[in-house]
Tab-separated table of C-alpha atoms in Angstrom:
chain	number	residue	atom	x	y	z
A	20	MET	CA	17.631	-11.220	30.523
A	21	ALA	CA	18.639	-13.759	27.864
A	22	ARG	CA	22.019	-14.275	29.514
A	23	SER	CA	20.523	-14.894	32.946
A	24	LEU	CA	17.952	-17.269	31.438
A	25	ASN	CA	20.721	-19.143	29.628
A	26	GLU	CA	22.760	-19.421	32.834
A	27	TRP	CA	19.722	-20.688	34.741
A	28	LEU	CA	18.832	-23.234	32.065
A	29	TRP	CA	22.319	-24.739	31.883
A	30	GLN	CA	22.926	-25.184	35.579
A	31	HIS	CA	24.851	-28.403	36.046
A	32	GLU	CA	22.420	-29.447	38.794
A	33	PHE	CA	19.727	-29.838	36.131
A	34	TRP	CA	21.731	-31.890	33.658
A	35	LEU	CA	24.460	-33.745	35.524
A	36	PRO	CA	24.539	-36.073	38.542
A	37	PRO	CA	25.609	-34.717	41.945
A	38	GLY	CA	29.338	-34.077	42.169
A	39	ILE	CA	29.764	-33.527	38.398
A	40	THR	CA	30.003	-30.060	36.813
A	41	TRP	CA	30.415	-28.805	33.264
A	42	GLU	CA	34.124	-28.347	33.933
A	43	ASP	CA	34.392	-32.124	34.234
A	44	MET	CA	32.870	-32.406	30.739
A	45	GLN	CA	35.502	-30.318	28.970
A	46	GLU	CA	36.620	-31.692	25.613
A	47	SER	CA	40.151	-32.437	24.532
A	48	GLU	CA	41.817	-33.495	21.293
A	49	ASP	CA	41.174	-37.166	21.998
A	50	VAL	CA	37.908	-36.978	23.938
A	51	HIS	CA	34.689	-35.443	22.612
A	52	TYR	CA	31.430	-35.072	24.540
A	53	PRO	CA	27.985	-34.164	23.201
A	54	GLN	CA	27.503	-30.407	22.791
A	55	PRO	CA	24.005	-28.841	22.729
A	56	ARG	CA	24.946	-26.677	19.753
A	57	ASP	CA	25.324	-29.835	17.666
A	58	LEU	CA	21.547	-30.265	17.721
A	59	LEU	CA	21.114	-27.167	15.553
A	60	LEU	CA	22.398	-29.229	12.631
A	61	SER	CA	19.197	-31.277	12.770
A	62	ILE	CA	17.130	-28.375	11.378
A	63	PRO	CA	18.915	-28.027	7.997
A	64	PHE	CA	19.227	-31.817	7.812
A	65	ALA	CA	15.460	-32.085	8.379
A	66	LEU	CA	14.848	-29.696	5.489
A	67	ILE	CA	17.148	-31.836	3.342
A	68	LEU	CA	15.113	-34.908	4.292
A	69	VAL	CA	11.912	-33.094	3.301
A	70	ALA	CA	13.431	-32.299	-0.111
A	71	ILE	CA	14.605	-35.907	-0.500
A	72	ARG	CA	11.131	-37.117	0.438
A	73	CYS	CA	9.450	-34.918	-2.184
A	74	ALA	CA	11.844	-36.164	-4.858
A	75	PHE	CA	11.407	-39.775	-3.709
A	76	GLU	CA	7.619	-39.628	-3.773
A	77	ARG	CA	7.474	-38.000	-7.213
A	78	ALA	CA	10.217	-39.995	-8.933
A	79	ILE	CA	9.832	-43.420	-7.287
A	80	ALA	CA	6.766	-43.902	-5.077
A	81	LEU	CA	4.132	-42.330	-7.346
A	82	PRO	CA	5.155	-44.220	-10.527
A	83	LEU	CA	5.430	-47.380	-8.430
A	84	SER	CA	1.869	-46.936	-7.169
A	85	SER	CA	0.473	-46.842	-10.710
A	86	LYS	CA	2.492	-49.902	-11.729
A	87	LEU	CA	1.239	-51.839	-8.720
A	88	GLY	CA	-2.379	-50.976	-9.489
A	89	VAL	CA	-3.016	-48.467	-6.713
A	90	LYS	CA	-5.869	-46.379	-8.102
A	91	ASP	CA	-7.570	-43.374	-6.580
A	92	LYS	CA	-11.317	-43.448	-6.198
A	93	GLN	CA	-13.363	-41.253	-8.463
A	94	ARG	CA	-14.851	-38.789	-6.046
A	95	PRO	CA	-17.845	-36.744	-7.142
A	96	LYS	CA	-17.035	-33.065	-6.724
A	97	ALA	CA	-19.254	-30.641	-4.891
A	98	GLN	CA	-20.969	-28.092	-7.114
A	99	PRO	CA	-19.589	-24.534	-6.739
A	100	ASN	CA	-21.577	-22.704	-4.072
A	101	PRO	CA	-19.996	-19.572	-2.535
A	102	MET	CA	-22.307	-19.524	0.484
A	103	LEU	CA	-21.686	-23.143	1.434
A	104	GLU	CA	-17.984	-22.798	0.699
A	105	THR	CA	-17.727	-19.801	3.029
A	106	PHE	CA	-19.508	-21.693	5.791
A	107	TYR	CA	-17.280	-24.720	5.214
A	108	SER	CA	-13.994	-22.814	5.333
A	109	THR	CA	-14.790	-20.360	8.137
A	110	ARG	CA	-17.230	-22.023	10.506
A	111	CYS	CA	-17.750	-25.767	10.342
A	112	LYS	CA	-17.013	-28.684	8.032
A	113	ASN	CA	-19.667	-30.945	9.502
A	114	PRO	CA	-22.764	-28.829	10.289
A	115	GLU	CA	-25.542	-30.093	12.489
A	116	GLU	CA	-29.118	-30.627	11.402
A	117	GLY	CA	-30.289	-27.139	12.389
A	118	GLU	CA	-27.453	-25.507	10.473
A	119	LEU	CA	-28.180	-27.671	7.436
A	120	ILE	CA	-31.823	-26.565	7.444
A	121	SER	CA	-30.810	-22.912	7.749
A	122	LEU	CA	-28.288	-23.217	4.911
A	123	ALA	CA	-30.824	-25.017	2.759
A	124	LYS	CA	-33.256	-22.124	3.137
A	125	GLN	CA	-30.583	-19.541	2.342
A	126	CYS	CA	-29.440	-21.420	-0.761
A	127	ASP	CA	-32.964	-22.446	-1.796
A	128	LEU	CA	-31.904	-26.083	-1.943
A	129	PRO	CA	-33.259	-29.274	-0.390
A	130	VAL	CA	-31.609	-30.215	2.906
A	131	ARG	CA	-30.517	-33.494	1.404
A	132	LYS	CA	-28.557	-31.752	-1.362
A	133	VAL	CA	-26.859	-29.461	1.162
A	134	GLU	CA	-25.886	-32.485	3.246
A	135	ARG	CA	-24.529	-34.195	0.144
A	136	TRP	CA	-22.555	-31.055	-0.785
A	137	PHE	CA	-20.784	-31.029	2.599
A	138	ARG	CA	-20.076	-34.746	2.407
A	139	ARG	CA	-18.519	-34.434	-1.039
A	140	ARG	CA	-16.599	-31.337	0.009
A	141	ARG	CA	-15.137	-33.172	3.004
A	142	ASN	CA	-14.184	-36.103	0.810
A	143	THR	CA	-12.351	-33.712	-1.518
A	144	ASP	CA	-10.068	-32.712	1.366
A	145	ARG	CA	-9.300	-36.298	2.281
A	146	PRO	CA	-5.973	-37.677	1.038
A	147	SER	CA	-6.027	-39.898	-2.013
A	148	LEU	CA	-4.926	-43.523	-1.957
A	149	SER	CA	-1.823	-42.719	-3.980
A	150	LYS	CA	-0.827	-40.065	-1.418
A	151	LYS	CA	-1.154	-42.612	1.393
A	152	PHE	CA	0.881	-45.099	-0.643
A	153	CYS	CA	3.684	-42.583	-1.264
A	154	GLU	CA	3.834	-41.586	2.395
A	155	ALA	CA	3.985	-45.224	3.509
A	156	CYS	CA	6.758	-45.956	0.970
A	157	TRP	CA	8.860	-43.067	2.237
A	158	ARG	CA	8.489	-44.032	5.886
A	159	PHE	CA	9.185	-47.685	5.125
A	160	THR	CA	12.371	-46.730	3.283
A	161	PHE	CA	13.562	-44.558	6.142
A	162	TYR	CA	12.706	-47.038	8.916
A	163	ILE	CA	14.524	-49.854	7.114
A	164	ILE	CA	17.619	-47.671	6.668
A	165	SER	CA	17.427	-46.343	10.221
A	166	PHE	CA	16.862	-49.749	11.831
A	167	PHE	CA	19.768	-51.480	10.085
A	168	THR	CA	21.950	-48.420	10.658
A	169	GLY	CA	21.195	-48.699	14.367
A	170	LEU	CA	22.018	-52.406	14.391
A	171	ALA	CA	25.288	-51.777	12.532
A	172	VAL	CA	26.240	-49.003	14.961
A	173	LEU	CA	25.300	-50.872	18.155
A	174	TYR	CA	26.233	-54.437	17.275
A	175	ASP	CA	29.747	-54.185	18.728
A	176	LYS	CA	28.804	-51.898	21.628
A	177	PRO	CA	28.868	-53.475	25.109
A	178	TRP	CA	25.630	-51.813	26.315
A	179	PHE	CA	23.684	-53.406	23.486
A	180	TRP	CA	24.179	-56.788	25.163
A	181	ASP	CA	24.672	-55.794	28.811
A	182	HIS	CA	22.329	-52.967	29.763
A	183	ARG	CA	24.268	-52.084	32.923
A	184	GLU	CA	27.023	-50.850	30.613
A	185	CYS	CA	24.770	-47.885	29.770
A	186	TRP	CA	25.925	-46.297	33.026
A	187	THR	CA	29.566	-47.330	33.215
A	188	GLY	CA	31.542	-44.106	33.587
A	189	TYR	CA	28.454	-41.897	33.196
A	190	PRO	CA	28.355	-38.993	32.414
A	191	GLN	CA	31.954	-38.951	31.206
A	192	GLN	CA	31.281	-41.210	28.223
A	193	PRO	CA	33.027	-40.013	25.030
A	194	LEU	CA	30.864	-39.474	21.969
A	195	GLN	CA	31.789	-41.694	19.049
A	196	PRO	CA	31.271	-40.339	15.492
A	197	SER	CA	28.971	-43.234	14.509
A	198	LEU	CA	26.681	-42.503	17.462
A	199	PHE	CA	26.628	-38.801	16.610
A	200	TRP	CA	25.497	-39.406	13.004
A	201	TYR	CA	22.950	-41.985	14.108
A	202	TYR	CA	21.486	-39.465	16.563
A	203	LEU	CA	21.485	-36.726	13.948
A	204	LEU	CA	19.697	-38.984	11.451
A	205	GLU	CA	16.884	-39.845	13.890
A	206	LEU	CA	16.427	-36.318	15.232
A	207	SER	CA	16.374	-34.822	11.721
A	208	PHE	CA	13.734	-37.331	10.640
A	209	TYR	CA	11.381	-36.458	13.491
A	210	TRP	CA	11.859	-32.761	12.848
A	211	SER	CA	10.956	-33.411	9.190
A	212	LEU	CA	7.772	-35.160	10.363
A	213	VAL	CA	6.880	-32.057	12.354
A	214	PHE	CA	7.506	-29.835	9.321
A	215	THR	CA	5.281	-31.980	7.073
A	216	LEU	CA	2.617	-32.689	9.714
A	217	PRO	CA	0.072	-30.228	8.196
A	218	PHE	CA	0.429	-31.911	4.794
A	219	ASP	CA	0.650	-35.561	5.831
A	220	VAL	CA	-2.276	-37.967	6.051
A	221	LYS	CA	-4.284	-37.083	9.152
A	222	ARG	CA	-5.538	-40.045	11.137
A	223	LYS	CA	-7.780	-40.431	14.139
A	224	ASP	CA	-4.798	-40.385	16.529
A	225	PHE	CA	-3.530	-37.072	15.118
A	226	LYS	CA	-3.256	-35.476	18.586
A	227	GLU	CA	-1.417	-38.505	19.937
A	228	GLN	CA	0.991	-38.269	17.002
A	229	ILE	CA	1.785	-34.663	17.898
A	230	VAL	CA	2.449	-35.665	21.509
A	231	HIS	CA	4.584	-38.570	20.297
A	232	HIS	CA	6.696	-36.393	17.963
A	233	ALA	CA	7.167	-33.719	20.647
A	234	ALA	CA	8.099	-36.263	23.315
A	235	THR	CA	10.489	-38.006	20.918
A	236	ILE	CA	12.239	-34.767	19.941
A	237	PHE	CA	12.532	-33.662	23.561
A	238	LEU	CA	13.741	-37.120	24.558
A	239	ILE	CA	16.392	-37.314	21.824
A	240	SER	CA	17.539	-33.725	22.467
A	241	PHE	CA	17.684	-34.037	26.233
A	242	SER	CA	19.380	-37.434	26.121
A	243	TYR	CA	22.023	-35.947	23.832
A	244	CYS	CA	22.641	-32.853	25.967
A	245	ALA	CA	22.816	-34.887	29.198
A	246	ASN	CA	24.906	-37.596	27.461
A	247	TYR	CA	22.273	-40.340	27.761
A	248	ILE	CA	23.539	-41.473	24.369
A	249	ARG	CA	23.667	-45.152	25.196
A	250	ILE	CA	20.126	-45.408	26.531
A	251	GLY	CA	18.888	-43.180	23.704
A	252	THR	CA	20.261	-45.479	21.013
A	253	LEU	CA	18.407	-48.418	22.569
A	254	VAL	CA	15.150	-46.454	22.512
A	255	MET	CA	15.533	-45.599	18.832
A	256	VAL	CA	16.358	-49.154	17.723
A	257	ILE	CA	13.412	-50.599	19.659
A	258	HIS	CA	11.001	-48.125	18.048
A	259	ASP	CA	12.275	-48.690	14.514
A	260	ALA	CA	11.901	-52.486	14.804
A	261	SER	CA	8.088	-52.526	14.698
A	262	ASP	CA	7.779	-49.571	12.314
A	263	CYS	CA	9.607	-51.629	9.670
A	264	PHE	CA	6.556	-53.929	9.552
A	265	LEU	CA	3.847	-51.280	9.937
A	266	GLU	CA	4.513	-49.376	6.736
A	267	PRO	CA	4.628	-52.408	4.349
A	268	THR	CA	1.365	-53.559	5.944
A	269	LYS	CA	-0.193	-50.269	4.819
A	270	ILE	CA	1.392	-50.570	1.374
A	271	PHE	CA	-0.065	-54.025	0.712
A	272	ASN	CA	-3.399	-52.868	2.093
A	273	TYR	CA	-3.492	-50.051	-0.469
A	274	MET	CA	-2.556	-52.601	-3.167
A	275	LYS	CA	-5.517	-54.813	-2.109
A	276	TRP	CA	-3.223	-57.763	-1.392
A	277	LYS	CA	-5.365	-58.905	1.516
A	278	LYS	CA	-3.564	-62.138	2.465
A	279	THR	CA	-0.128	-60.519	2.417
A	280	CYS	CA	-1.477	-57.532	4.311
A	281	ASP	CA	-3.094	-59.731	6.954
A	282	SER	CA	0.086	-61.773	7.417
A	283	LEU	CA	2.252	-58.680	7.812
A	284	PHE	CA	-0.293	-57.178	10.184
A	285	MET	CA	-0.052	-60.189	12.491
A	286	ILE	CA	3.766	-60.036	12.366
A	287	PHE	CA	3.682	-56.304	13.069
A	288	SER	CA	1.282	-56.808	15.989
A	289	ALA	CA	3.529	-59.413	17.569
A	290	VAL	CA	6.697	-57.316	17.098
A	291	PHE	CA	4.991	-54.149	18.367
A	292	LEU	CA	3.488	-55.735	21.488
A	293	ILE	CA	6.700	-57.551	22.384
A	294	SER	CA	9.031	-54.622	21.695
A	295	ARG	CA	6.883	-51.885	23.234
A	296	LEU	CA	5.254	-53.720	26.161
A	297	VAL	CA	8.047	-56.162	27.092
A	298	ILE	CA	11.460	-55.165	25.740
A	299	PHE	CA	11.042	-51.393	26.164
A	300	PRO	CA	9.941	-51.508	29.839
A	301	TYR	CA	12.728	-53.933	30.783
A	302	THR	CA	15.545	-52.619	28.569
A	303	VAL	CA	14.820	-48.910	28.984
A	304	LEU	CA	12.403	-48.068	31.815
A	305	TYR	CA	13.793	-50.538	34.350
A	306	ASN	CA	17.288	-49.655	33.208
A	307	THR	CA	16.944	-45.902	33.702
A	308	TYR	CA	14.919	-46.243	36.907
A	309	TYR	CA	16.898	-48.942	38.719
A	310	TYR	CA	20.324	-49.633	37.180
A	311	SER	CA	21.232	-45.944	36.990
A	312	MET	CA	20.855	-45.664	40.763
A	313	GLU	CA	23.837	-48.001	41.138
A	314	ILE	CA	26.018	-45.206	39.718
A	315	PHE	CA	24.523	-41.896	40.974
A	316	GLN	CA	21.810	-40.412	43.157
A	317	PRO	CA	18.552	-39.037	41.667
A	318	PHE	CA	18.643	-35.507	40.256
A	319	PHE	CA	16.473	-33.354	37.992
A	320	GLY	CA	17.715	-34.925	34.761
A	321	TYR	CA	16.939	-38.385	36.147
A	322	TYR	CA	13.310	-37.472	36.873
A	323	PHE	CA	12.845	-35.564	33.611
A	324	MET	CA	14.268	-38.413	31.524
A	325	ASN	CA	12.032	-40.962	33.194
A	326	ALA	CA	8.987	-38.699	32.790
A	327	LEU	CA	9.532	-38.515	29.029
A	328	LEU	CA	10.017	-42.266	28.830
A	329	ILE	CA	6.790	-42.841	30.765
A	330	ILE	CA	4.924	-40.574	28.315
A	331	LEU	CA	6.215	-42.741	25.488
A	332	GLN	CA	5.152	-45.873	27.344
A	333	LEU	CA	1.631	-44.497	27.869
A	334	LEU	CA	1.416	-43.912	24.129
A	335	HIS	CA	2.618	-47.474	23.602
A	336	VAL	CA	-0.239	-48.704	25.783
A	337	PHE	CA	-2.740	-46.562	23.848
A	338	TRP	CA	-1.627	-47.913	20.463
A	339	SER	CA	-1.390	-51.442	21.853
A	340	CYS	CA	-5.065	-51.290	22.830
A	341	LEU	CA	-5.964	-50.334	19.256
A	342	ILE	CA	-3.817	-53.125	17.851
A	343	ILE	CA	-5.236	-55.737	20.230
A	344	HIS	CA	-8.740	-54.656	19.263
A	345	MET	CA	-7.848	-55.041	15.577
A	346	VAL	CA	-6.300	-58.462	16.222
A	347	TYR	CA	-9.459	-59.516	18.060
A	348	LYS	CA	-11.582	-58.475	15.071
A	349	PHE	CA	-9.149	-60.198	12.737
A	350	ILE	CA	-9.487	-63.478	14.645
A	351	LEU	CA	-13.283	-63.256	14.636
A	352	GLN	CA	-13.736	-62.134	11.008
A	353	GLY	CA	-10.696	-63.776	9.432
A	354	THR	CA	-9.531	-60.591	7.719
A	355	MET	CA	-8.417	-57.101	8.618
A	356	GLU	CA	-11.035	-54.610	7.485
A	357	LYS	CA	-9.161	-51.333	7.819
A	358	ASP	CA	-6.768	-49.310	9.896
A	359	MET	CA	-8.714	-48.089	12.914
A	360	ARG	CA	-6.608	-44.927	12.853
A	361	SER	CA	-7.693	-44.095	9.313
A	362	ASP	CA	-10.494	-41.688	8.506
A	363	THR	CA	-12.966	-43.555	6.305
A	364	GLU	CA	-14.509	-41.728	3.377
A	365	GLU	CA	-18.146	-40.934	4.010
A	366	SER	CA	-19.037	-41.813	0.445
A	367	ASP	CA	-18.162	-45.405	1.162
A	368	LYS	CA	-21.264	-45.736	3.298
A	369	ASP	CA	-23.450	-42.667	2.923
A	370	GLU	CA	-23.558	-42.590	-0.865
A	371	GLU	CA	-24.482	-46.267	-0.874
A	372	ARG	CA	-27.235	-45.587	1.646
A	373	GLU	CA	-28.602	-42.866	-0.594
A	374	LYS	CA	-28.598	-45.245	-3.554
A	375	VAL	CA	-30.411	-47.832	-1.433
A	376	ARG	CA	-32.991	-45.218	-0.471
A	377	GLU	CA	-33.445	-44.308	-4.124
A	378	LYS	CA	-33.933	-47.953	-5.054
A	379	GLU	CA	-36.373	-48.424	-2.205
A	380	LYS	CA	-38.370	-45.393	-3.313
A	381	ASN	CA	-38.346	-46.568	-6.900
A	382	GLY	CA	-39.379	-50.002	-5.731
A	383	ILE	CA	-42.265	-48.567	-3.726
A	384	ALA	CA	-43.375	-46.511	-6.725
A	385	TYR	CA	-43.153	-49.552	-8.972
A	386	PHE	CA	-45.028	-51.642	-6.441
A	387	SER	CA	-47.755	-49.028	-6.124
A	388	ASN	CA	-48.099	-48.898	-9.932
A	389	VAL	CA	-48.362	-52.664	-10.119
A	390	THR	CA	-50.908	-52.855	-7.313
A	391	SER	CA	-52.965	-50.061	-8.859
A	392	ASN	CA	-52.970	-51.910	-12.183
A	393	ASN	CA	-54.003	-55.061	-10.418
A	394	TYR	CA	-56.755	-53.122	-8.710
A	395	ILE	CA	-57.944	-51.895	-12.116
A	396	GLN	CA	-57.780	-55.396	-13.480
A	397	ARG	CA	-59.846	-56.725	-10.619
A	398	ASN	CA	-62.477	-54.069	-11.422
A	399	GLY	CA	-62.652	-55.192	-15.047
A	400	SER	CA	-61.172	-52.137	-16.742
A	401	GLU	CA	-57.761	-53.591	-17.629
A	402	PRO	CA	-56.322	-53.226	-21.127
A	403	LEU	CA	-57.584	-55.500	-23.885
A	404	HIS	CA	-54.208	-57.228	-24.365
A	405	ASN	CA	-54.606	-58.806	-20.903
A	406	ARG	CA	-57.805	-60.637	-22.030
A	407	THR	CA	-58.222	-63.833	-24.050
A	408	HIS	CA	-61.195	-64.240	-26.354
A	409	LEU	CA	-62.905	-67.654	-26.382
A	410	THR	CA	-64.506	-69.235	-29.438
A	411	ASN	CA	-67.969	-68.616	-28.057
A	412	GLY	CA	-67.314	-64.884	-27.958
A	413	HIS	CA	-66.869	-64.637	-24.206
A	414	VAL	CA	-63.815	-63.125	-22.622
A	415	LYS	CA	-61.596	-65.069	-20.202
A	416	GLU	CA	-59.327	-63.434	-17.679
A	417	ARG	CA	-55.648	-64.450	-17.944
């Protein structure tokens, strides 16, 4: 069964253009082609990157965050309550009003205290500011290294300047060692992101991130197996260009350097929109869809490659809409409030609302006391210290 499945999966009709078979892709002492088994090296390399990341965050990023004044908020902890904790962990983290009333009766607590318990419990699970800072530092370090590595590898390659060269001699394009290590670096990094996904900061586009990581891994792996190395390197360099500005924008935002953060955000927005909505469609999509047809006829690998690239482009459009919306708010308000993808702590607004309610109630009570005293004064039974005695023995109201 496994053998037949393997033979079906690696049919040359799926991976290679018409007229080319795997026999034409045989290696020799001087010529080396991409081999699917090489991709297995990305798994141990991804684990090595995870270990390097842990060491980097503990030894460099975390001490740096304290030196730069990145402080975690003091979050009030939820009081121990086994019944509420069981409901929180097994059923729902954000119960509706009916469930809150039912839980309040079971715990013999006011509904408002039960609601506050769930809010504080949810805030406990949210990542701290220092965690976000460390994650952004690690990604910034990698993207800088990856981007300049890509430029160093591709600078002297003909297809970097003339995109038609991506298909010259395809698929019999020898694999150069520099391209192999560049591919392995990128693929290992995205596998490491998948491994740490449950522990990383979860944002509002968490599902889109999963789709993005899966599409990227499939795209890198398939492009390697089908020897789309040249087009794949262009995709990776284009993506790393804007990410180099995204992560420092987050870092300065966590440091509360608003002007620097706003400036970097505008630079990032421009680089992202140009690279993902202009350069990527022309350099990659148009290249794979149109220029490749000058060399070979469409086949399964052609359609599959373009489908993955279109998925990436749809995600580019999705994120571009968020960025444009943030830029629009920035132009109107003059400052960037927050990352729309971030999950805001409920205490930032709800706890303040509760304090306002408390003040309003106290104010109403104080006002009622004052008005009642005034009512007493108007009826002539006010305290003696509020009266002034005249020389004729009469009393004058103050």
